Short mmCIF file of C-alpha atoms in Angstrom, two decimals:
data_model
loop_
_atom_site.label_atom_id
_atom_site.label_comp_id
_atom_site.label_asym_id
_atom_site.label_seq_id
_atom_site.Cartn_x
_atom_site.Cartn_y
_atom_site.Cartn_z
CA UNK A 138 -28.77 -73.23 91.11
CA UNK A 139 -30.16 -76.63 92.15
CA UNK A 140 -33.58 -77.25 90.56
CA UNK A 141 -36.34 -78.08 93.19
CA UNK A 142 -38.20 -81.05 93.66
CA UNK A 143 -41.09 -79.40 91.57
CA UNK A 144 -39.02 -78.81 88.60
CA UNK A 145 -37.49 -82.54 89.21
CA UNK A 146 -41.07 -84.31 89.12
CA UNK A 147 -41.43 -82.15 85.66
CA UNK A 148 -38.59 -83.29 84.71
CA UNK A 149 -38.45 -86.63 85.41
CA UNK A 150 -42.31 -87.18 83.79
CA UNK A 151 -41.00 -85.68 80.33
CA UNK A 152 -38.43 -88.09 80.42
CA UNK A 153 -40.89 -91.00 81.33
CA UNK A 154 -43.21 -90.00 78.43
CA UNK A 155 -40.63 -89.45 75.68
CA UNK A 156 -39.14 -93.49 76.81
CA UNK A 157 -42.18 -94.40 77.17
CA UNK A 158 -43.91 -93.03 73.69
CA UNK A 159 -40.42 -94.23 71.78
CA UNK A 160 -40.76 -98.11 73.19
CA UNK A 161 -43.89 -98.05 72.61
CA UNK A 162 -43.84 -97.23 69.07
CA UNK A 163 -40.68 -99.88 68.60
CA UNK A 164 -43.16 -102.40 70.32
CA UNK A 165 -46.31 -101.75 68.23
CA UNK A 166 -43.94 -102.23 65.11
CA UNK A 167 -42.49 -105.69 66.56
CA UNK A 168 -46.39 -107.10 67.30
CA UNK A 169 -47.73 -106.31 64.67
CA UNK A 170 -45.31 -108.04 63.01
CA UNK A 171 -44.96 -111.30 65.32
CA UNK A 172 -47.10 -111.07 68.30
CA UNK A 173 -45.05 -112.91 70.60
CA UNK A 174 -45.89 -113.64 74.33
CA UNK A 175 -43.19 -110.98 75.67
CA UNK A 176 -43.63 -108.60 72.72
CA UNK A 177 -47.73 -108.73 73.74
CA UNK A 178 -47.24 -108.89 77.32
CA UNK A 179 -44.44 -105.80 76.72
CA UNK A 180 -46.69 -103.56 74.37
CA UNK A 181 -49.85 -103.95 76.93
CA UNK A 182 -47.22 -102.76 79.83
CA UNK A 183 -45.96 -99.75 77.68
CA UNK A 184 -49.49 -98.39 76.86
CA UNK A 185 -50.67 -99.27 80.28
CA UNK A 186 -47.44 -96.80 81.44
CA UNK A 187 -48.83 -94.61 78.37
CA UNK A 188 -52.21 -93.97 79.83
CA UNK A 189 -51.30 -93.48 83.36
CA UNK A 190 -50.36 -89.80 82.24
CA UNK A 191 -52.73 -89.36 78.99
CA UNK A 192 -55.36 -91.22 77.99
CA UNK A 193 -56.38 -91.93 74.93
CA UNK A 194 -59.23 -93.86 73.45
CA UNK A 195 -56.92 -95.67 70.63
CA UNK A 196 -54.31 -96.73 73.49
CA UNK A 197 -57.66 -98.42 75.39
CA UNK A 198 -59.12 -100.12 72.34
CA UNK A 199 -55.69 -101.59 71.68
CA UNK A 200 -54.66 -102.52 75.22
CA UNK A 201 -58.48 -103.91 75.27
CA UNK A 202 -57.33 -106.38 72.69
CA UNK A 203 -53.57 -107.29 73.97
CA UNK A 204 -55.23 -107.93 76.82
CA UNK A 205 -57.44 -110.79 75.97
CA UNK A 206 -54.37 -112.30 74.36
CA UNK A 207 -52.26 -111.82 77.26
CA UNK A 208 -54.96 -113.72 79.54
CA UNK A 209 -54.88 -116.51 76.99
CA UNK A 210 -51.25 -116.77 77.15
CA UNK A 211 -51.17 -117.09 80.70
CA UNK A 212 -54.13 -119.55 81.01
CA UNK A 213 -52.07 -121.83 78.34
CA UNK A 214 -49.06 -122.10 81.13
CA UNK A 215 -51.46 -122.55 83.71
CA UNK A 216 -53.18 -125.26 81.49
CA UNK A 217 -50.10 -126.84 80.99
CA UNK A 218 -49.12 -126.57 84.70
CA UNK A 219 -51.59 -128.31 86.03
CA UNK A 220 -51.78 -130.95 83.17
CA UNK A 221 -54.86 -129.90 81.62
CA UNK A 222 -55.56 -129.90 77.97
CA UNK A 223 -54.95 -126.56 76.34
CA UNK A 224 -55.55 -126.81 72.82
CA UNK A 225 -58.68 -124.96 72.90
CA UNK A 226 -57.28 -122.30 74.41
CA UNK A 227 -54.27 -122.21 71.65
CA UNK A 228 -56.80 -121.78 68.82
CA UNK A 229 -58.46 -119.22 70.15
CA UNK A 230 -55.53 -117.57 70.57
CA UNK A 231 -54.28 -118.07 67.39
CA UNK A 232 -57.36 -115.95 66.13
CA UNK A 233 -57.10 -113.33 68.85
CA UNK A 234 -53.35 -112.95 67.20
CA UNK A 235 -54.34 -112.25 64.11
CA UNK A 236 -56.80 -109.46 65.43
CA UNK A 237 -53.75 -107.98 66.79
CA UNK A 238 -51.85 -107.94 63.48
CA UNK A 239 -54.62 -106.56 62.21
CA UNK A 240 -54.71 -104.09 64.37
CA UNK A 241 -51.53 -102.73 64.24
CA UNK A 242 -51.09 -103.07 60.25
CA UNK A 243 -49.35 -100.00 58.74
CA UNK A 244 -52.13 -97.73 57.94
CA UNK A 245 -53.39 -98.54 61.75
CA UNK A 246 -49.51 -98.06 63.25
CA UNK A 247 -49.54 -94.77 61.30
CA UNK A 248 -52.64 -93.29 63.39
CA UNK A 249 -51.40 -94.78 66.63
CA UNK A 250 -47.59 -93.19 66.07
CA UNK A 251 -49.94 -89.95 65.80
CA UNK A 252 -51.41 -90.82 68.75
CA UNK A 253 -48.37 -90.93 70.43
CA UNK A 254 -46.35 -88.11 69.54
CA UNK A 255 -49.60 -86.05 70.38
CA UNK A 256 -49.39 -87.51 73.85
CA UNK A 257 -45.56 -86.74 74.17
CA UNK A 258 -46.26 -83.26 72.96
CA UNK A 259 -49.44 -82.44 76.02
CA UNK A 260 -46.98 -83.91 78.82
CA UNK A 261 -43.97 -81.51 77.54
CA UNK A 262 -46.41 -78.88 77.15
CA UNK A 263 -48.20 -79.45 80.48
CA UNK A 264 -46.38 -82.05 82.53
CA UNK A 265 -48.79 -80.94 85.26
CA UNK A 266 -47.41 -83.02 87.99
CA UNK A 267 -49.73 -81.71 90.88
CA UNK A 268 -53.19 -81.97 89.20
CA UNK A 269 -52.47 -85.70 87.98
CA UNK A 270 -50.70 -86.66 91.08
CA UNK A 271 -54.70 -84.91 92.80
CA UNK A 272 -56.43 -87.23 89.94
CA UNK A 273 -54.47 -90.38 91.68
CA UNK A 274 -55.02 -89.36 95.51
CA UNK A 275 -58.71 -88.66 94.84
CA UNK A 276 -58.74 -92.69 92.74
CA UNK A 277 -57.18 -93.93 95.87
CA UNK A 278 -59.81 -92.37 98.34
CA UNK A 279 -62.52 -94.31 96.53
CA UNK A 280 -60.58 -97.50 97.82
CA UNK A 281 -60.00 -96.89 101.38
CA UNK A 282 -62.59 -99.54 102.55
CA UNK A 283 -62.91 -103.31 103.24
CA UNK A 284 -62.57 -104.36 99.71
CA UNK A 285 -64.84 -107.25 97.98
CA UNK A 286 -63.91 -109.86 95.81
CA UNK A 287 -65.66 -108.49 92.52
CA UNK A 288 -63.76 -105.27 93.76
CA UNK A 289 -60.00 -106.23 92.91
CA UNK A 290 -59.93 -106.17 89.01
CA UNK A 291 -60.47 -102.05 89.21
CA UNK A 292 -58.75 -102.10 92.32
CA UNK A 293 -55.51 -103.62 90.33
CA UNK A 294 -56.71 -101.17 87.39
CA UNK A 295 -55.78 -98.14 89.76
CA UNK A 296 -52.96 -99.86 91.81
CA UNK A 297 -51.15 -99.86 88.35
CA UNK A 298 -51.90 -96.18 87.21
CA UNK A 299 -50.81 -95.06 91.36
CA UNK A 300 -47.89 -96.72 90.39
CA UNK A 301 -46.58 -96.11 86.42
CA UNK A 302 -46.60 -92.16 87.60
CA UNK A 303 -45.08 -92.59 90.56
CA UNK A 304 -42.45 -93.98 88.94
CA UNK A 305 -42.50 -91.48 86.46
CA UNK A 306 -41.73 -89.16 89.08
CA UNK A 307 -39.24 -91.36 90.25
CA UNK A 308 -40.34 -92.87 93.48
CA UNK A 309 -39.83 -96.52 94.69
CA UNK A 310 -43.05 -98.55 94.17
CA UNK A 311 -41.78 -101.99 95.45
CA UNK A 312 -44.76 -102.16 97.55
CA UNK A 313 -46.77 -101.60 95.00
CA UNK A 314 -45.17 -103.78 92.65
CA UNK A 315 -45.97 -106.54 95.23
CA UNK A 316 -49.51 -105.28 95.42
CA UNK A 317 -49.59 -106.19 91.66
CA UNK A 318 -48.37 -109.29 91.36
CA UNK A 319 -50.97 -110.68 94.23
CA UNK A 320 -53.56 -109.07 92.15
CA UNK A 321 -52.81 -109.88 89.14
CA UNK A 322 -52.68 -113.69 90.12
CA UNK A 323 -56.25 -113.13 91.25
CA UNK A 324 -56.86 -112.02 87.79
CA UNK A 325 -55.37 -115.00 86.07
CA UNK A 326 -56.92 -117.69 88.45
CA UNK A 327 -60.23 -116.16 87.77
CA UNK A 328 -59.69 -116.60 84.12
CA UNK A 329 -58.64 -119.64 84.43
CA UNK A 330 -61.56 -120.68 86.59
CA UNK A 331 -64.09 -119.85 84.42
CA UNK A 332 -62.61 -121.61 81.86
CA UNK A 333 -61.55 -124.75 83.82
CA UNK A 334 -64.39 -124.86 86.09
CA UNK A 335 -65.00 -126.35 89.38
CA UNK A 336 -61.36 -127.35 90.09
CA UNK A 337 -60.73 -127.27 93.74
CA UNK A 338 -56.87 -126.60 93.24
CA UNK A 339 -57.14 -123.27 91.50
CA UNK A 340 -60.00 -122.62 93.69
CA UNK A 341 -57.74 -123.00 96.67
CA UNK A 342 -54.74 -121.01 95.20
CA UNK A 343 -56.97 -117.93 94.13
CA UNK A 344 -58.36 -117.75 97.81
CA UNK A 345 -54.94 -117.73 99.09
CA UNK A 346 -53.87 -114.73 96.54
CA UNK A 347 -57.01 -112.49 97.37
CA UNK A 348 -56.81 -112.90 101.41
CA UNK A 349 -52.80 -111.74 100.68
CA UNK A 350 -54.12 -108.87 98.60
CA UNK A 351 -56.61 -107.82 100.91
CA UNK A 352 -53.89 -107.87 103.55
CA UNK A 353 -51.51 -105.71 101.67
CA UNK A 354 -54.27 -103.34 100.19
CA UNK A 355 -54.63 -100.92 103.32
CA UNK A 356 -50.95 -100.05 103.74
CA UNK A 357 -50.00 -99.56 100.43
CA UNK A 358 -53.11 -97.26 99.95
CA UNK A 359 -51.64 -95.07 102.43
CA UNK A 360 -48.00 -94.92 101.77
CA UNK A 361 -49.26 -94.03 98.13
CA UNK A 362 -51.71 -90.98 99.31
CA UNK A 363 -48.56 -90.00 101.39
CA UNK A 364 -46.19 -90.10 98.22
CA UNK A 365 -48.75 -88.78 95.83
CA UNK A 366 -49.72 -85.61 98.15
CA UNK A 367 -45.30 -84.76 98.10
CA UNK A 368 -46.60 -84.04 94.55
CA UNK A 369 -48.99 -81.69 94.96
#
């Protein structure tokens, strides 16, 4: 008897969580041991994915701190990009990566592996598809309006969740994907601003990234709600 979609979107979420709760895990080991760019950058992505389905204060804290390294990481190739001095920046994240290893030292890996499983075990318990898939639709709604600048950071925030359980699902989320990336250039160019201010040439290239996000914003909202309501 072929399953129906229902049971597929069940399955295909378990499968998502147990990938996603074993990389994760392997990633948190590798960081804490040398946090690397891509092994930062990798982790954040992982409990980003993570927290799409459950949430989890431990998963935010950390992710909280990944993410001010991975915003120094990027501002030290933009630094170097546009031939600006960047040794600041690499002390600062030289401390930030210690806060990481400490934050993922064995006693700390042991809770968050606890974490984990417990998350694995809800979603195979409860995968739920329809009422998280209701959760996104009803994030979405709150979007559906000409957005503002100071608007785009949650905007992305949402964008990203829409998108890590669509996938889980197993949907195509190109167009969201490409969403993301204008976004998350807006992101980076802000960071960078504040830290390199009043340079017209960043200036310029962020106000070319948010009128492309803008543009983009409105259709992807609604092939999303579209996908998300198949779910429900």
């Amino acid at each position: 008897m072929k399953p129906s979609e229902k049971d597929l979107h069940k399955y295909r979420l378990k499968s998502f969580i147990k990938n996603e709760s074993m990389a994760l895990t392997s990633l948190a080991e590798k960081t804490g041991d040398r946090p690397k760019r891509k092994r930062v950058h990798d982790l954040r992505v992982s409990i980003r994915k993570m927290r799409s389905i459950v949430d989890n204060e431990i998963f935010k804290k950390l992710g909280k701190t990944l993410g001010k390294v991975r915003d120094l990481d990027v501002a030290i190739r933009n630094a170097k990009a546009y031939n600006l001095d960047n040794k600041k920046l690499k002390k600062e994240r030289k401390h930030l990566r210690k806060k990481v290893k400490k934050s993922l030292k064995p006693s700390k890996l042991h809770k968050l592996n606890i974490k984990v499983r417990s998350a694995t075990n809800e979603v195979n318990q409860n995968p739920n598809v329809p009422a998280r898939a209701q959760e996104m639709i009803k994030r979405l709604h709150e979007w559906e309006h000409p957005l503002d600048n100071d608007d785009l950071h949650s905007f992305r925030k949402t964008i990203k969740e829409v998108r890590y359980l669509l996938e889980a699902t197993g949907q195509k989320t190109d167009y969201l994907i490409n969403l993301q990336d204008h976004l998350g250039k807006v992101h980076d160019l802000a960071v960078f601003a504040r830290i390199y201010e009043k340079n017209p040439t960043i200036e310029k290239e962020r106000e070319v990234q948010i009128e492309e996000s803008k543009k983009l914003a409105n259709p992807a909202i609604k092939r999303a709600l579209a996908e998300l309501r198949a779910l429900t």
